[in-house]
Coordinates of C-alpha atoms in Angstrom, one line a residue:
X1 CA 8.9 -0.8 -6.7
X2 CA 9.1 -4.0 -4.9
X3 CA 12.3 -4.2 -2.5
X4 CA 14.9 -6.2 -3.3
X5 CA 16.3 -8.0 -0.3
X6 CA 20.4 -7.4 0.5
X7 CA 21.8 -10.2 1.1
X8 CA 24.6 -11.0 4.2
X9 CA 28.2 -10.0 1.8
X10 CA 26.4 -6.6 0.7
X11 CA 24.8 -5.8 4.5
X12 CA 28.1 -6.3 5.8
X13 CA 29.6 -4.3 3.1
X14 CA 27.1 -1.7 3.9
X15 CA 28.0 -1.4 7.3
X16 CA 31.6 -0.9 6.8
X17 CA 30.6 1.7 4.2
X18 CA 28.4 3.5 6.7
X19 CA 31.6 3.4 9.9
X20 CA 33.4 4.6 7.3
X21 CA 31.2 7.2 6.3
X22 CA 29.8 8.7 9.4
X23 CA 30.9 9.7 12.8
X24 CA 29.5 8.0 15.7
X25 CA 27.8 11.7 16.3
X26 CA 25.6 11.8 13.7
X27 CA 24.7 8.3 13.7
X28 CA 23.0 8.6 17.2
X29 CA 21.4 11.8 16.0
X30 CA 20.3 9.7 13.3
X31 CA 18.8 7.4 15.3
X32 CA 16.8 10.1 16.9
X33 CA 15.1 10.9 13.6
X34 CA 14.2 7.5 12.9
X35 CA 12.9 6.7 16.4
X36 CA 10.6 9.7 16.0
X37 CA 9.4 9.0 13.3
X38 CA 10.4 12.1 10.6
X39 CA 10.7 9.9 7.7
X40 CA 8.3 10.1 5.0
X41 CA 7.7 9.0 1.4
X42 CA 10.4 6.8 1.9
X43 CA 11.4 4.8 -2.0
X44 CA 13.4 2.7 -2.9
X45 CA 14.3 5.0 -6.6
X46 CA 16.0 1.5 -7.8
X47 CA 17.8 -1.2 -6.1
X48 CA 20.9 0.6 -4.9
X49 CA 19.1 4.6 -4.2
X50 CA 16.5 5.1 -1.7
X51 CA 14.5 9.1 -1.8
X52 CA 12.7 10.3 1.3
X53 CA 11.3 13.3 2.8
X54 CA 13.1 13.7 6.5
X55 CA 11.8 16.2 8.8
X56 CA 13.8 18.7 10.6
X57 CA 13.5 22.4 10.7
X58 CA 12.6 22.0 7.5
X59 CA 11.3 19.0 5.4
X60 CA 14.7 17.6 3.1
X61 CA 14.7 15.3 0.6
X62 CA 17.6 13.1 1.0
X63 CA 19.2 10.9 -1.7
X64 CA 21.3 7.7 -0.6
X65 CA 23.1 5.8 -2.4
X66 CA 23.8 2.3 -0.9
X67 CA 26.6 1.5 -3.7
X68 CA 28.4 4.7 -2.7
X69 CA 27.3 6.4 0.3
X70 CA 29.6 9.4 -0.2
X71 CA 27.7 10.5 -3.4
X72 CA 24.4 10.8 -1.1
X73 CA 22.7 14.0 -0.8
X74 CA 20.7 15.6 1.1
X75 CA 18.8 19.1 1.4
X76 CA 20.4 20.2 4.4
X77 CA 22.7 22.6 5.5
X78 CA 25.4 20.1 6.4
X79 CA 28.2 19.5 3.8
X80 CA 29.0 15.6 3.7
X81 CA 27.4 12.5 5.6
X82 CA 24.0 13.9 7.8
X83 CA 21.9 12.5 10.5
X84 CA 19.3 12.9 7.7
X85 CA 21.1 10.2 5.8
X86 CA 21.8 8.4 8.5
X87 CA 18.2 8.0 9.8
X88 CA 16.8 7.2 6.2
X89 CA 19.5 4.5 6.4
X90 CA 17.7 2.9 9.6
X91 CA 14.4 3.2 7.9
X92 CA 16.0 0.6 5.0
X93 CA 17.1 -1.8 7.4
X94 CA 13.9 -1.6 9.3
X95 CA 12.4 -2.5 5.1
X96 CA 15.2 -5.2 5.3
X97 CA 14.3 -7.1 8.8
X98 CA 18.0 -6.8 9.6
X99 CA 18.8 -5.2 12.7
X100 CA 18.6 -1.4 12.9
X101 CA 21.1 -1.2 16.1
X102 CA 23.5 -2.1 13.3
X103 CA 23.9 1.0 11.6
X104 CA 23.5 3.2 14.4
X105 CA 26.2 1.0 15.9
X106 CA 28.2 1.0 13.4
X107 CA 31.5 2.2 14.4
X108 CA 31.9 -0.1 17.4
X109 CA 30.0 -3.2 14.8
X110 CA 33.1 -2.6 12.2
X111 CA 36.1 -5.2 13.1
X112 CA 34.6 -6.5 16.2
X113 CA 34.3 -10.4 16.2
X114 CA 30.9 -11.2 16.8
X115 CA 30.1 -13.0 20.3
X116 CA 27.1 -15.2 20.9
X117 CA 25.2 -14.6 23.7
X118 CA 25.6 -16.5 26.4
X119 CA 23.5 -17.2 30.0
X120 CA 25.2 -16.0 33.1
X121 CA 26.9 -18.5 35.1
X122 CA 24.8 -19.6 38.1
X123 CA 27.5 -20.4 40.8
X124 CA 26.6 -22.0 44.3
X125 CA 23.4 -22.5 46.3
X126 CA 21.8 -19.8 43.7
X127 CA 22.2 -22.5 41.1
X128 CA 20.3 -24.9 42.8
X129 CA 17.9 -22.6 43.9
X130 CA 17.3 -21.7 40.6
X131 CA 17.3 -25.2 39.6
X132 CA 14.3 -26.0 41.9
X133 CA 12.7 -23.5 40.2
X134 CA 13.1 -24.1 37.3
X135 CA 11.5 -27.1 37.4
X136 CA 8.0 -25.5 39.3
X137 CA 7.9 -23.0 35.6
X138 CA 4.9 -25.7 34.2
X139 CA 2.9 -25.2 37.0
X140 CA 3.6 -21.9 38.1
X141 CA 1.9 -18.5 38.0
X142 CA 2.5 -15.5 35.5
X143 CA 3.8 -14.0 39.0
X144 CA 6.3 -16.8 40.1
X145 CA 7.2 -16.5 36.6
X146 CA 8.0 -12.8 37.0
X147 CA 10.1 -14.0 40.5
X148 CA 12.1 -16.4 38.7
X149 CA 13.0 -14.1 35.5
X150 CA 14.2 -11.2 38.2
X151 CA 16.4 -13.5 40.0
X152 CA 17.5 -15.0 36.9
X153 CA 18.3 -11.2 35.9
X154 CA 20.6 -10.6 39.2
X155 CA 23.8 -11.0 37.9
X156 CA 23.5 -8.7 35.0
X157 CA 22.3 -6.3 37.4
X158 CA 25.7 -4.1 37.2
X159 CA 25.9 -4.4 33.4
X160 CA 25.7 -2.2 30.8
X161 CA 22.4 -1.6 29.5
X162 CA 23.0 -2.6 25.9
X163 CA 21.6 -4.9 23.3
X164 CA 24.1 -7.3 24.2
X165 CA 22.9 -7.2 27.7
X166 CA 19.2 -8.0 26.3
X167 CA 20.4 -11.0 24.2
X168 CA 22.2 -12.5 27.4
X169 CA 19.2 -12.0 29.8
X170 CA 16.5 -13.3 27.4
X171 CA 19.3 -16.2 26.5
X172 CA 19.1 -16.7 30.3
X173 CA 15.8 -16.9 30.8
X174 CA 14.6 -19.0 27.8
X175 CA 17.6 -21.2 28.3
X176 CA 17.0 -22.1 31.2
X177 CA 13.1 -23.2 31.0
X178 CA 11.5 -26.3 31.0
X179 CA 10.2 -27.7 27.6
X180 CA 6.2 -26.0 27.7
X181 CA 3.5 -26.4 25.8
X182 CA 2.7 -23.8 22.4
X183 CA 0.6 -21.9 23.8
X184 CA 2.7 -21.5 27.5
X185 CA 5.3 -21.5 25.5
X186 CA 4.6 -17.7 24.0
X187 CA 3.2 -16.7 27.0
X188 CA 6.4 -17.4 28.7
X189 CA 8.6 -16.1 26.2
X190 CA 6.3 -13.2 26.1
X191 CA 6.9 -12.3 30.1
X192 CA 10.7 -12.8 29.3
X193 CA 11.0 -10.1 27.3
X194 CA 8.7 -8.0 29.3
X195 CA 10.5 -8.9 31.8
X196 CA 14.3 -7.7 30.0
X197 CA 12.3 -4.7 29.0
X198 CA 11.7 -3.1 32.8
X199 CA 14.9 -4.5 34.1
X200 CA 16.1 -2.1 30.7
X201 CA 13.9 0.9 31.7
X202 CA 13.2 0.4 35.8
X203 CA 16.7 -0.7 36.9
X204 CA 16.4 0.3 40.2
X205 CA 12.3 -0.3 40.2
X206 CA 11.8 3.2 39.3
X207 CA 11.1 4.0 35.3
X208 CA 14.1 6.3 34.6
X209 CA 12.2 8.2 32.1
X210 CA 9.5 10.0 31.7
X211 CA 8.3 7.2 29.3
X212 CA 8.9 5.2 26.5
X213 CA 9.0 7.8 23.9
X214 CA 12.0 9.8 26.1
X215 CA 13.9 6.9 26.5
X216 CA 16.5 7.8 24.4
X217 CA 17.3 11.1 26.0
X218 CA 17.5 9.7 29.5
X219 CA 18.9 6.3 29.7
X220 CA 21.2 6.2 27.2
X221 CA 21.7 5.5 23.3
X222 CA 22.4 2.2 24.0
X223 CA 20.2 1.3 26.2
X224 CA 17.3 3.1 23.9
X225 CA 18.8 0.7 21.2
X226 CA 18.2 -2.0 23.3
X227 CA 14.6 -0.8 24.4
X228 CA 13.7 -0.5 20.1
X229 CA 14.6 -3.8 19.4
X230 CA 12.9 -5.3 22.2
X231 CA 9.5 -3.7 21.1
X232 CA 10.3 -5.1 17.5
X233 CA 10.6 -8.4 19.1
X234 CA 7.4 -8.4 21.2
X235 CA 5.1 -6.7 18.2
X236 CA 6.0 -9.8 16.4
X237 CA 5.4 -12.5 19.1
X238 CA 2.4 -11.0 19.2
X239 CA 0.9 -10.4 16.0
X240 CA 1.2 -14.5 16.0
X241 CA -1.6 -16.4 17.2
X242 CA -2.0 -17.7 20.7
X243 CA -3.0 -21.5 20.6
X244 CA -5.7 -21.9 23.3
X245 CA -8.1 -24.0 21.9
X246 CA -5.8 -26.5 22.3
X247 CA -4.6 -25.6 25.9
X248 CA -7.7 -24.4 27.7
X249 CA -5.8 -24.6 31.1
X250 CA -3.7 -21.7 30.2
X251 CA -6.5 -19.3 30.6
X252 CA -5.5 -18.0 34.0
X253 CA -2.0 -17.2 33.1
X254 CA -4.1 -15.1 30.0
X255 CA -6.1 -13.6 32.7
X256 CA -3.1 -12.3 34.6
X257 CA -1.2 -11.0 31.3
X258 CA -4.3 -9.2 30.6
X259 CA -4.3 -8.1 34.6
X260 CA -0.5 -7.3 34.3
X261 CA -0.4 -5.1 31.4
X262 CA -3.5 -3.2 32.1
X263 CA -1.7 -1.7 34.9
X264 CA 1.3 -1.2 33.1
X265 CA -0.4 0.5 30.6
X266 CA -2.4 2.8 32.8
X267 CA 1.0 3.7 34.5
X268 CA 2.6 4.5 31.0
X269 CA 3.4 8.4 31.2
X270 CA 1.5 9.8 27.7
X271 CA 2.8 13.2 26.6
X272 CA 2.6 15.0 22.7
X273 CA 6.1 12.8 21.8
X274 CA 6.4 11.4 18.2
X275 CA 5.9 7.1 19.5
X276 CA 2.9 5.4 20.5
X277 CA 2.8 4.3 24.4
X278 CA 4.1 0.8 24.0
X279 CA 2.6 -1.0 26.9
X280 CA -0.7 0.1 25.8
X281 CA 0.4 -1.4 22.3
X282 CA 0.9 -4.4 23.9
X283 CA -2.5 -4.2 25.5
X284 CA -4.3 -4.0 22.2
X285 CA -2.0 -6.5 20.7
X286 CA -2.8 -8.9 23.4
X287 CA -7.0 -8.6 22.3
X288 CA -6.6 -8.4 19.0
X289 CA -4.3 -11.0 18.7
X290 CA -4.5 -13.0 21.4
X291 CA -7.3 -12.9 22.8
X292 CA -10.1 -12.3 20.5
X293 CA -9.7 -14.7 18.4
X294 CA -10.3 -17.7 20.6
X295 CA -13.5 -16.0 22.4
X296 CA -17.0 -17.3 21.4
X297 CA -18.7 -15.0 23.5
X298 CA -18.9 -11.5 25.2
X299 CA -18.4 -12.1 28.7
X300 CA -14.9 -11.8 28.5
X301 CA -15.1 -8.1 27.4
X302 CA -17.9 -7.3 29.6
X303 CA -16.2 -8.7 32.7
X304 CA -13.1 -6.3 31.2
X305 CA -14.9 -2.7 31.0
X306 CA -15.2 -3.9 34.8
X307 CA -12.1 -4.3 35.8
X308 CA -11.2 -1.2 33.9
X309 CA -13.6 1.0 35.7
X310 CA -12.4 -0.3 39.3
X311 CA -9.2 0.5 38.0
X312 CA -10.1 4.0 36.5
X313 CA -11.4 4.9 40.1
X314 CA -7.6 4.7 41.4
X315 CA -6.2 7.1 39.0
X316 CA -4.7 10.2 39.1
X317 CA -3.1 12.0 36.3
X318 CA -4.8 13.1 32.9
X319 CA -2.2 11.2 31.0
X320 CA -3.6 7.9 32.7
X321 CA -6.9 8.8 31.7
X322 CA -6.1 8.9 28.2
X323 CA -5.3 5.0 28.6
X324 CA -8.7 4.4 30.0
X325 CA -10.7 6.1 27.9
X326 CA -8.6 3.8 24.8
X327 CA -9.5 0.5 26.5
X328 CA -12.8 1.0 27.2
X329 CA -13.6 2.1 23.7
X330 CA -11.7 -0.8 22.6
X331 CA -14.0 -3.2 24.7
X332 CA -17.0 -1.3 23.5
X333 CA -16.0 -2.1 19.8
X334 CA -15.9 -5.4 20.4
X335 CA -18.9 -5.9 22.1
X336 CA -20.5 -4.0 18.8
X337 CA -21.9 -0.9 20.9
X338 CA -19.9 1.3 18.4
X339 CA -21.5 4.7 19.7
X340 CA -20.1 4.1 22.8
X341 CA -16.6 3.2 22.1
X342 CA -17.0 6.9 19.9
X343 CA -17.6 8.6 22.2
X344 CA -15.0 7.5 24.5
X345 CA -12.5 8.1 21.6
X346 CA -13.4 11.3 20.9
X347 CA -13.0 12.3 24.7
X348 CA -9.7 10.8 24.6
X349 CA -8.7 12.8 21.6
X350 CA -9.5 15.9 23.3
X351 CA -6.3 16.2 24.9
X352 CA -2.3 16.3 24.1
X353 CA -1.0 12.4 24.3
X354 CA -3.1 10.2 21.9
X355 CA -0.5 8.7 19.7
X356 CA -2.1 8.5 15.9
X357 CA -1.6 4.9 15.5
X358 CA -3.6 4.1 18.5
X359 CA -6.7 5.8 16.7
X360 CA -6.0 3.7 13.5
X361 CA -5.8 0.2 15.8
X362 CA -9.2 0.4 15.9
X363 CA -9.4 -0.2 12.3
X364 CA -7.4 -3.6 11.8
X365 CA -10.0 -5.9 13.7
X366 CA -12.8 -4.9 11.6
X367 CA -11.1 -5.2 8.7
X368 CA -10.1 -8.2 9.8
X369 CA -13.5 -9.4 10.2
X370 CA -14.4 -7.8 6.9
X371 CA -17.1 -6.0 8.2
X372 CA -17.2 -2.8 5.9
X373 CA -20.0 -0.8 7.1
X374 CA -18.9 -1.0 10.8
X375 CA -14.9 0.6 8.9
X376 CA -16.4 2.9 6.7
X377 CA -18.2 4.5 9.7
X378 CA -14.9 4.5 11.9
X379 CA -13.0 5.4 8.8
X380 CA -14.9 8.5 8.3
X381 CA -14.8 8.9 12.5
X382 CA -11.1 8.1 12.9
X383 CA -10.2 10.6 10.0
X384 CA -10.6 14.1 11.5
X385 CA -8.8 12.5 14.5
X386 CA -5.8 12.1 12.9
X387 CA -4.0 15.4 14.5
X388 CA -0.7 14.9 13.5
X389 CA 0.9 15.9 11.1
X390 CA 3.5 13.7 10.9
X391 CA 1.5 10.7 11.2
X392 CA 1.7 8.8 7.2
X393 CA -2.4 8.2 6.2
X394 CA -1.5 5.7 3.6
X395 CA -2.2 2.3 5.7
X396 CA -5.6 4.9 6.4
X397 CA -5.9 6.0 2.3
X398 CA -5.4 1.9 2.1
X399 CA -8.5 1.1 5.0
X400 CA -11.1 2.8 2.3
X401 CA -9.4 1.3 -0.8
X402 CA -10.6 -2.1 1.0
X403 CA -13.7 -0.7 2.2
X404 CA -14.8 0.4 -1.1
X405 CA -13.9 -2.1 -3.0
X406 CA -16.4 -4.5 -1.0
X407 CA -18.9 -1.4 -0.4
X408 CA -18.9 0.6 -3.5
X409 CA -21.6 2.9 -2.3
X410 CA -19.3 4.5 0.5
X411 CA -16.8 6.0 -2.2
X412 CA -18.8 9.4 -1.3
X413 CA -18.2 9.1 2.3
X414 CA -14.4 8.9 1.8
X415 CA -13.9 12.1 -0.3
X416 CA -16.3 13.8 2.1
X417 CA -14.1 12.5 4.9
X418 CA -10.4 13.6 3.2
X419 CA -11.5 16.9 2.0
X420 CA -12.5 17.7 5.8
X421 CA -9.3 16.6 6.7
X422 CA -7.1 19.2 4.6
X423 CA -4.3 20.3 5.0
X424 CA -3.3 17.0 6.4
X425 CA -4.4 14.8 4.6
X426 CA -3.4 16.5 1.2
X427 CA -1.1 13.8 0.4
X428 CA -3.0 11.1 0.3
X429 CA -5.5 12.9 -0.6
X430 CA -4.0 13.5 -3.9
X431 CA -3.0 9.6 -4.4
X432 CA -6.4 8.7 -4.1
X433 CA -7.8 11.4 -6.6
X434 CA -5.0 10.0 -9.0
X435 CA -5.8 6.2 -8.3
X436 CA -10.0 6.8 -8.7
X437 CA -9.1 8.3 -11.9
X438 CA -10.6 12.5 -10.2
X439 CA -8.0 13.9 -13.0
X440 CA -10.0 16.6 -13.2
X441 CA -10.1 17.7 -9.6
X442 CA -6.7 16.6 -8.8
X443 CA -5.6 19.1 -11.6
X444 CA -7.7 21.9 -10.0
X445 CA -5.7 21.8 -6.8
X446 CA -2.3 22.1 -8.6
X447 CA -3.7 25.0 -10.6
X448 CA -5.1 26.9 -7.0
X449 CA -1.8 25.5 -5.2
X450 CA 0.7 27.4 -7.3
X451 CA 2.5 23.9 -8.1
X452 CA 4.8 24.1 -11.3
X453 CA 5.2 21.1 -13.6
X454 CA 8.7 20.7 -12.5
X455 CA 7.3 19.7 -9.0
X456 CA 6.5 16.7 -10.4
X457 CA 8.7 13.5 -11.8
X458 CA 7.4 13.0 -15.5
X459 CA 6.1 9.6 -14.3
X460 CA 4.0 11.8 -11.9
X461 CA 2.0 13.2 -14.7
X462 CA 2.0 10.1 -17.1
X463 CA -1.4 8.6 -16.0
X464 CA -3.0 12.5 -16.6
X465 CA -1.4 12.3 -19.7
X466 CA -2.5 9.1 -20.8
X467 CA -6.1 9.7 -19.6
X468 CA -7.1 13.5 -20.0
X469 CA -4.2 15.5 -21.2
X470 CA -6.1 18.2 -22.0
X471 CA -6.1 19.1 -18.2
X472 CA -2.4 19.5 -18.6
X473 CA -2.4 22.6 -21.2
X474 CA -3.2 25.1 -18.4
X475 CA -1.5 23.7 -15.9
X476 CA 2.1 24.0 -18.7
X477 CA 0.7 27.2 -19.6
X478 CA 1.0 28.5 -16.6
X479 CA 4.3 27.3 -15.5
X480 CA 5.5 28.5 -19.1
X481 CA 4.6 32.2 -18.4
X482 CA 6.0 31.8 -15.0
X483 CA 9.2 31.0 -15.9
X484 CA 9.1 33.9 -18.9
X485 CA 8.6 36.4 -16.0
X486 CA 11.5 35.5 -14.1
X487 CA 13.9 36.6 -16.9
X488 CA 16.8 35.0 -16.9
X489 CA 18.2 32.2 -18.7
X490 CA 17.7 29.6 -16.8
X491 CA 13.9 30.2 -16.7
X492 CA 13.8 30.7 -20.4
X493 CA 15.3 27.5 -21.0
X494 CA 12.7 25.9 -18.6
X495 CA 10.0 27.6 -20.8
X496 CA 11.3 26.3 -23.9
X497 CA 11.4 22.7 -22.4
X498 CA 7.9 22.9 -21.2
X499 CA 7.0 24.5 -24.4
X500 CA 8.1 21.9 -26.6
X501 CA 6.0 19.2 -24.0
X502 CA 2.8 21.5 -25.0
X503 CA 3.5 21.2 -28.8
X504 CA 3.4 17.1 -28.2
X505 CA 0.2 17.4 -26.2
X506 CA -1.5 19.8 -28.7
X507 CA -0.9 17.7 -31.3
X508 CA -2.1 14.5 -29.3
X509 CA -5.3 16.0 -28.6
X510 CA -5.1 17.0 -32.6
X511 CA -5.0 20.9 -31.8
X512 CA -2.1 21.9 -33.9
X513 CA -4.1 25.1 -35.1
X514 CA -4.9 26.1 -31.7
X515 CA -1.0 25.0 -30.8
X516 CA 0.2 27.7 -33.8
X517 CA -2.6 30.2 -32.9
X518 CA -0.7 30.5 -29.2
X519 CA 2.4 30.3 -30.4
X520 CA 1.5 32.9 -32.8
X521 CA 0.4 35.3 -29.9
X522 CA 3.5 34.1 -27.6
X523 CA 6.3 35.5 -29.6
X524 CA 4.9 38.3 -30.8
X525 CA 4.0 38.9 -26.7
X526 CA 7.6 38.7 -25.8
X527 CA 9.7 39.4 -29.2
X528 CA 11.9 41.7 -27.3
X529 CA 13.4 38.9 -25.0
X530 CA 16.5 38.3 -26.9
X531 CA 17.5 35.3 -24.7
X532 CA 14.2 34.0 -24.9
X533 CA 14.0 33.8 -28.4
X534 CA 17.5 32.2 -28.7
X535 CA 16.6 29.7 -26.6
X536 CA 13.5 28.9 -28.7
X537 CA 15.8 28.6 -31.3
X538 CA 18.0 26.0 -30.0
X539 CA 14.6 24.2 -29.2
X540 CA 13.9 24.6 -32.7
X541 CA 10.5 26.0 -32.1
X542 CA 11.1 29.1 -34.3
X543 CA 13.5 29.3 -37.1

């Protein structure tokens, strides 16, 4: 269903209900699980209830209840309010656009008077200083610009890394800038929080992780709260367009983003964690985004597969490699030599550290520029790729639905594609048989898979029902005799219920004889069951 937005009374609400709810324990552990990324099938059931599939040593569906959070429930071991809960929780206000740091803050949030951030004060000589150079921002480098956001920075430096100490150095920085033009104007903003971001994860120059993805762990909950919404904020600066057409003269500041984060993102440490590298996010954000779309040629990429190689040469760990091999395939796909950038990919996949999403960012721009062969061929490329299994294929399932709906003809290529893809991809696999209308062959795979009728909601099974419910008369039958074989009442009860669905479907598909024919042969089969036959009594299928 479509979400229904909360509005400021019922989030606040909802976060005195969740301090009340939860210890401050379980909300950072919850914060873990929603930073790794172990949600999945995440609904909204109606307004106020949210189901979801949260990974842990075992897969849990969890219930929540926004309206009363103590009536939650979740599949877990733990009595009362989980991290499970807690993390699907996150995943809502992520769905809400309000800040996620909010719940996992929760406790401290509840009765604390909210303080706007405010810039540091500049005392002395250092506030002239900075004044001077304040006024040389217009004309400066990306570089000088970096100079001036670390001094800037300075007094914050003994701080507590928090999101409160994010808000008050980007309020610092932006504050205290000129008045720029649109398109300097992102770029700026876009070094600021670059800049917030190292001074956040390289205090002392040093990265104090491992990488990104460990953040949490190492520097701090607070600090990995900070880091979280700090990426949110950058993604969406930069899935905005960058005005250069209009301001050709900021080309060499482009030139030296493009230089800075292509070092940064060659330096990002890649292991097999759950989060994409996020400077080499920002790298393909800054293309795709940025960059692309106000080139008319390709010298630009050319001049970058370059750079990267000279670049390449200086490397020396595997994980760095991985990086390389990513943003050279990238330039190849955008200079159309597809068999190339395919190559590269595949060598890149080869080894522990490719984050999923950064396989499936090769699919955006050609959607973009609706060229459908070119996607169907990395569709059915990028599929097998796809090694995780927590990774969610339905923004993949939803690349063919687009491809196919422009290029009919390459329907084949995506069932070829998702069956070589099983297990994984038996999800989506499964939405896609139901949304083409494959009744038959999605009910074959139940059948061979063991799955019982009551795996499924009844909506589940409508649109079988409504198009071939023929196919569900084994599928019932099967779950019927199951349950008489368990022998106990509880089983014969969930016989009789599925029994009586078989009576309605035998006499839609105008079988009744064949419907009284079984019957026939099922009580005389199992006329000893005394419970059985009671319960087919209260169902009112025998007299």
């Amino acid at each position: 269903m479509q979400p229904t937005y909360m509005d400021d009374a019922g989030w606040d609400k909802l976060i005195s209900e969740v301090a009340q709810s939860f210890d401050d324990l379980t909300l950072k552990r919850g914060f873990q699980y929603y930073k790794q990324k172990r949600l999945h099938a995440f609904k909204m059931m109606t307004d106020r209830e949210i189901m979801c599939i949260v990974e842990g040593r075992e897969d849990y569906v969890t219930a929540v209840k926004l309206d009363h959070l103590p009536e939650s429930r979740c599949g877990c071991p733990v009595s009362g309010m989980c991290k499970h809960m807690a993390a699907v929780l996150m995943q809502y206000a992520e769905d809400q656009e309000r800040p996620v740091h909010s719940i996992a803050n929760a406790k401290a949030l509840v009765d604390r008077p909210k303080i706007p951030a405010k810039a540091p004060a500049v005392p002395g000589r250092r506030g002239e200083q900075l004044k001077k150079l304040a006024a040389l921002i217009p004309g400066a480098t990306v570089q000088q610009w970096r100079e001036y956001m670390a001094l800037i920075l300075e007094p914050l430096i003994h701080t507590v890394r928090n999101p409160q100490y994010a808000d008050r150095g980007l309020a610092a920085i932006t504050g205290a800038a000129p008045k720029l033009s649109p398109a300097a104007g992102k770029l700026f903003k876009l070094h600021a929080h670059l800049c917030v971001l190292e001074s956040l994860i390289k205090p002392g120059g040093q990265p104090l992780a491992a990488g990104l993805s460990t953040l949490s762990y190492s520097v701090g909950y607070y600090t990995s709260i900070a880091v979280s919404d700090l990426q949110k904020q950058i993604l969406q600066m930069m899935k905005q367009s960058l005005p250069l057409a209009e301001a050709p003269e900021e080309w060499p500041r482009v030139y030296d983003t493009i230089a800075y984060l292509r070092g940064e993102m060659l330096a990002e440490v890649r292991d097999r964690s759950r989060e994409q590298p996020y400077l080499a996010n920002c790298y393909s954000l800054l293309w795709n985004h940025w960059i692309t779309p106000n080139l008319s040629g390709p010298e630009l990429y050319a001049k970058e597969l370059v750079e990267l190689k000279q670049a390449g040469e200086a490397l020396s760990t595997s994980a760095s490699r991985h990086a390389l091999l990513l943003a050279e395939s990238r330039m190849h796909v955008f200079l159309h030599e597809d068999a190339a950038a395919m190559e590269k990919l595949r060598t890149a996949a080869e080894h522990p550290g490719l984050h999923p999403q950064e396989v499936m960012d090769f699919l955006s721009p050609l959607a973009g520029a609706r060229q459908w062969e070119r996607l169907t061929d990395w569709l059915a490329v990028t599929g097998p790729l796809l090694s995780s299994r927590l990774y969610n294929l339905q923004d993949y399932a939803e690349y063919w639905d687009d491809a196919i709906h422009y290029l009919p003809e390459a329907e084949p290529r995506m069932w070829e594609t998702l069956s070589g893809m099983l297990p994984l991809s038996r999800e989506i696999y499964e939405e896609q048989l139901l949304a083409y209308g494959k009744w038959q062959e999605w009910m074959d795979i139940q059948l061979s898979s063991g799955h019982r009728p009551a795996d499924f909601r009844v909506s589940d099974l409508q649109p079988v029902e409504k198009n071939a419910p023929e196919l569900l008369l084994p599928f019932y039958h099967q779950a019927v005799e199951r349950f008489v074989l368990e022998k106990n009442r509880h089983s014969y009860k969930a016989a009789v219920k599925l029994l009586k669905r078989l009576a309605k479907l035998y006499k839609k598909t105008k079988r009744e004889a064949r419907w009284n024919e079984f019957l026939d042969g099922f009580l005389d089969r199992h006329s000893r069951l005394r419970a059985l036959q009671e319960e087919l009594r209260k169902g009112k299928l025998i007299p």
